[in-house]
Every structure is written in C-alpha cells, then in structure tokens.
Coordinates of C-alpha atoms in Angstrom, one line a residue:
M1402 CA 135.8 10.1 -3.4
G1403 CA 139.1 8.2 -3.5
F1404 CA 141.3 7.9 -6.5
F1405 CA 143.7 5.0 -5.7
S1406 CA 142.8 1.4 -5.0
S1407 CA 144.3 -1.0 -2.6
F1408 CA 145.1 -4.0 -4.6
H1409 CA 143.8 -7.2 -3.3
S1410 CA 142.6 -10.2 -5.2
N1411 CA 139.0 -9.6 -4.2
N1412 CA 139.0 -6.2 -5.9
F1413 CA 139.0 -7.5 -9.4
S1414 CA 137.8 -10.6 -11.2
T1415 CA 140.0 -13.4 -12.6
H1416 CA 136.9 -14.2 -14.8
E1417 CA 136.9 -17.8 -13.7
G1418 CA 134.2 -19.6 -15.7
Q1419 CA 133.7 -16.5 -17.9
C1420 CA 134.8 -15.5 -21.4
G1421 CA 137.8 -13.6 -20.0
S1422 CA 139.5 -16.8 -18.8
C1423 CA 138.7 -18.9 -21.9
A1424 CA 141.6 -20.1 -24.1
H1425 CA 139.5 -19.2 -27.2
S1426 CA 139.5 -15.5 -26.3
T1427 CA 142.0 -12.8 -26.9
V1428 CA 141.8 -10.3 -24.1
S1429 CA 142.1 -6.7 -24.9
N1430 CA 144.1 -4.7 -22.4
Q1431 CA 142.7 -1.5 -23.9
K1432 CA 139.1 -2.4 -23.1
L1433 CA 137.6 -4.8 -20.7
E1434 CA 136.6 -7.1 -23.5
C1435 CA 137.8 -10.1 -25.4
Y1436 CA 137.5 -11.5 -28.9
C1437 CA 136.3 -15.1 -29.1
N1438 CA 138.2 -16.8 -31.9
E1439 CA 135.7 -19.7 -31.8
R1440 CA 132.6 -17.6 -32.2
R1441 CA 134.3 -14.7 -34.0
A1442 CA 132.7 -12.1 -31.8
T1443 CA 133.6 -9.6 -29.1
Y1444 CA 132.3 -10.2 -25.5
K1445 CA 132.7 -8.6 -22.1
L1446 CA 135.2 -10.4 -20.0
S1447 CA 132.5 -11.2 -17.5
E1448 CA 130.2 -12.9 -20.0
P1449 CA 129.2 -16.3 -18.8
K1450 CA 131.1 -19.2 -20.4
C1451 CA 129.6 -21.0 -23.3
R1452 CA 129.9 -24.7 -24.4
Y1453 CA 133.3 -24.0 -26.1
Y1454 CA 134.9 -22.8 -22.9
I1455 CA 138.4 -24.1 -22.1
K1456 CA 140.2 -22.6 -19.1
D1457 CA 143.4 -20.7 -20.0
N1458 CA 145.7 -21.5 -17.1
S1459 CA 148.2 -18.8 -18.1
R1460 CA 145.7 -16.1 -17.1
D1461 CA 146.7 -16.1 -13.5
Y1462 CA 146.7 -13.4 -10.8
D1463 CA 149.6 -11.5 -12.4
F1464 CA 147.9 -11.5 -15.8
W1465 CA 144.8 -9.9 -14.4
R1466 CA 146.7 -7.5 -12.2
E1467 CA 148.3 -6.1 -15.3
I1468 CA 144.9 -5.5 -16.9
Y1469 CA 143.2 -4.0 -13.9
T1470 CA 145.8 -2.0 -12.1
Y1471 CA 146.6 1.3 -13.7
Y1472 CA 143.5 2.1 -15.8
I1473 CA 143.9 5.8 -16.6
L1474 CA 147.7 6.0 -16.7
T1475 CA 147.8 3.0 -19.0
A1476 CA 145.1 4.5 -21.3
I1477 CA 147.0 7.7 -21.8
F1478 CA 150.2 5.9 -22.7
D1479 CA 148.4 3.5 -25.0
I1480 CA 146.5 6.3 -26.8
L1481 CA 149.7 8.3 -27.3
G1482 CA 151.7 5.1 -28.3
I1483 CA 154.3 5.8 -25.6
D1484 CA 156.3 2.8 -24.4
K1485 CA 155.5 2.1 -20.7
N1486 CA 159.0 1.0 -20.0
N1487 CA 160.1 4.7 -19.5
K1488 CA 160.9 6.5 -16.3
L1489 CA 157.8 8.7 -16.3
Y1490 CA 155.4 5.8 -16.4
Q1491 CA 157.4 3.6 -14.0
N1492 CA 157.7 6.4 -11.4
I1493 CA 154.0 7.2 -11.4
M1494 CA 153.2 3.6 -11.3
T1495 CA 155.4 3.2 -8.3
L1496 CA 153.8 6.2 -6.6
I1497 CA 150.3 4.7 -7.1
Q1498 CA 151.5 1.4 -5.7
L1499 CA 153.0 3.1 -2.6
V1500 CA 149.7 4.9 -2.0
R1501 CA 147.9 1.6 -2.3
E1502 CA 150.2 0.0 0.3
D1503 CA 150.0 2.9 2.8
E1504 CA 147.3 2.2 5.5
L1505 CA 146.6 5.9 5.7
T1506 CA 145.8 6.3 2.0
T1507 CA 144.1 3.1 1.1
K1508 CA 140.8 4.2 2.5
E1509 CA 140.9 7.0 0.0
A1510 CA 141.2 4.4 -2.8
I1511 CA 137.8 2.8 -2.8
G1512 CA 136.2 4.9 -5.6
Y1513 CA 138.9 4.3 -8.1
D1514 CA 138.0 0.6 -8.5
I1515 CA 134.4 1.6 -9.1
F1516 CA 135.0 4.2 -11.9
G1517 CA 138.6 4.0 -12.9
A1518 CA 138.2 1.4 -15.7
E1519 CA 135.0 3.1 -17.0
V1520 CA 136.7 6.5 -17.1
A1521 CA 139.7 5.1 -18.9
D1522 CA 137.4 3.3 -21.4
K1523 CA 135.5 6.6 -22.1
L1524 CA 138.9 8.3 -22.7
R1525 CA 139.9 5.6 -25.2
Q1526 CA 136.5 6.0 -27.0
D1527 CA 136.6 9.8 -27.0
P1528 CA 137.0 11.2 -30.6
N1529 CA 139.5 13.7 -29.2
R1530 CA 141.4 11.1 -27.2
V1531 CA 144.8 12.0 -28.6
E1532 CA 144.4 15.7 -27.8
I1533 CA 143.0 15.0 -24.4
S1534 CA 145.8 12.5 -23.6
N1535 CA 148.5 15.0 -24.8
Y1536 CA 146.9 17.6 -22.5
L1537 CA 146.9 15.2 -19.6
L1538 CA 150.5 14.3 -20.2
T1539 CA 151.7 17.9 -20.3
S1540 CA 149.3 19.3 -17.7
Y1541 CA 149.4 16.5 -15.1
L1542 CA 151.7 13.6 -15.7
T1543 CA 154.9 15.6 -16.3
K1544 CA 154.1 17.7 -13.1
I1545 CA 153.5 14.5 -11.2
Y1546 CA 156.9 13.2 -12.4
I1547 CA 158.7 16.4 -11.4
A1548 CA 157.1 16.3 -7.9
I1549 CA 158.2 12.7 -7.5
E1550 CA 161.7 13.6 -8.6
M1551 CA 161.7 16.4 -6.1
N1552 CA 160.7 13.8 -3.4
N1553 CA 157.3 15.6 -2.9
Q1554 CA 155.0 12.6 -2.9
E1555 CA 152.1 14.5 -1.4
E1556 CA 152.1 17.1 -4.2
A1557 CA 152.4 14.3 -6.8
I1558 CA 149.3 12.5 -5.3
N1559 CA 147.3 15.8 -5.2
I1560 CA 148.1 16.4 -8.9
Y1561 CA 147.0 12.9 -9.8
K1562 CA 143.8 13.4 -7.9
Q1563 CA 143.1 16.6 -9.8
M1564 CA 143.7 14.8 -13.1
V1565 CA 141.3 11.9 -12.2
T1566 CA 138.7 14.4 -10.9
E1567 CA 138.8 16.3 -14.2
L1568 CA 138.4 13.1 -16.2
Y1569 CA 135.6 11.9 -13.9
N1570 CA 133.7 15.1 -14.3
R1571 CA 134.2 15.1 -18.0
Y1572 CA 132.9 11.5 -18.5
K1573 CA 130.8 10.5 -15.5
G1574 CA 129.5 14.0 -14.9
Q1575 CA 128.4 14.4 -18.5
E1576 CA 126.8 11.0 -18.5
E1577 CA 124.9 11.8 -15.3
L1578 CA 123.9 15.2 -16.8
N1579 CA 122.6 13.4 -19.9
T1580 CA 120.5 11.0 -17.8
I1581 CA 119.0 14.0 -15.9
L1582 CA 118.2 15.7 -19.2
D1583 CA 116.7 12.6 -20.6
V1584 CA 114.4 12.2 -17.6
D1585 CA 113.5 15.9 -17.7
M1586 CA 112.6 15.6 -21.4
M1587 CA 110.5 12.5 -20.8
S1588 CA 108.6 14.2 -18.1
K1589 CA 107.9 17.3 -20.2
S1590 CA 106.7 15.2 -23.1
K1591 CA 104.3 13.4 -20.8
V1592 CA 102.8 16.7 -19.6
K1593 CA 102.0 17.7 -23.1

C-alpha cells in the first residue's frame, strides 16, 4: 500500500460540468464538498451540474491542486489552526513533492489517492480530532521535520508512512470491521 501520490492532472478531478466548478458554489478545502449559494445547500464536488450551473474559470488546475494535494497534512494543520506558511508544513510538503517526483517512489504512491482524502475527512469529523491531531503533530510531524533537517529523507518518509498507516487503520480498518460485524449480525438474525 503506497502513501504518496504522483501528481498528474488525471489523478484528480477539476469537476468540469459538476457542482465543484460552478460559480454559485463555495468550495470547502476542509471537505470535498461545496455550498451552493443559489440552492442554499451543500453538495459533493462531483455532483452533476444543475440548471443554474455557470462555470467558474478561476478554478483552474492550480486551484484543484491546492485542494487535492496534501490531504492529511493539511487536515492536521487546519484542525489545530496552525498557519501553513511555517517551516514545518513547508518542509514536509516539499518532502512529499520530492517523493512524488522520484520515479523510484511514485509506484508506492498509488494508494494515497484512493484513501488519503477519505482518511483526512474522517479525521476532520472525529470528535477527538484536536487531541488526535496534537498527537500526530508531536509523535510524527515533528519527528519528520527533524529527520528532514538532519538530511535523512528516508527516515522522514518512513515516519510519514507510519503516521498514515496508523490513521488508515484507525478509520478504514474500523469501518471495514463495522461492515464485517454488520454482515455477521445480519446472518445470525436470519438463522434465528
């Protein structure tokens, strides 16, 4: 399972002809949703366009790159209210970008696109998100920063992988367990 994604335009949607690219919508960079000012409702970015659709030309490649690039790292900083223009965020962001550009590591990156946004969204919705984000900051992100400062990129990458694995197991693993339990409960109730 990979944890970084190579960044190419076909790895994310620009939501052409969908709610996400409509001038009436306000896109949330905390969740993959938008608020429609015309209909006064929240929609997924990928919701098909309606009759009020007007293309927002300012939502170009760079706009969507900002939204889709650093899911978990951005979620932690947003939850803790930490400005992303600091050295810790910028250094880790640069590390992630280097990993994406390296031909030897991009193959490891495929899984992140599949579950990165969902895991970040689960973290944002977690009732204990502040405590968890503080834990991730102190237990992982600061160690990644130190490894980068000591020019030990391999160590920094391994620590990031550990953090993502822990979050994946917390949210996706629990979700899969709940699905198994639901199926098990349904089969037992049918037997009775």
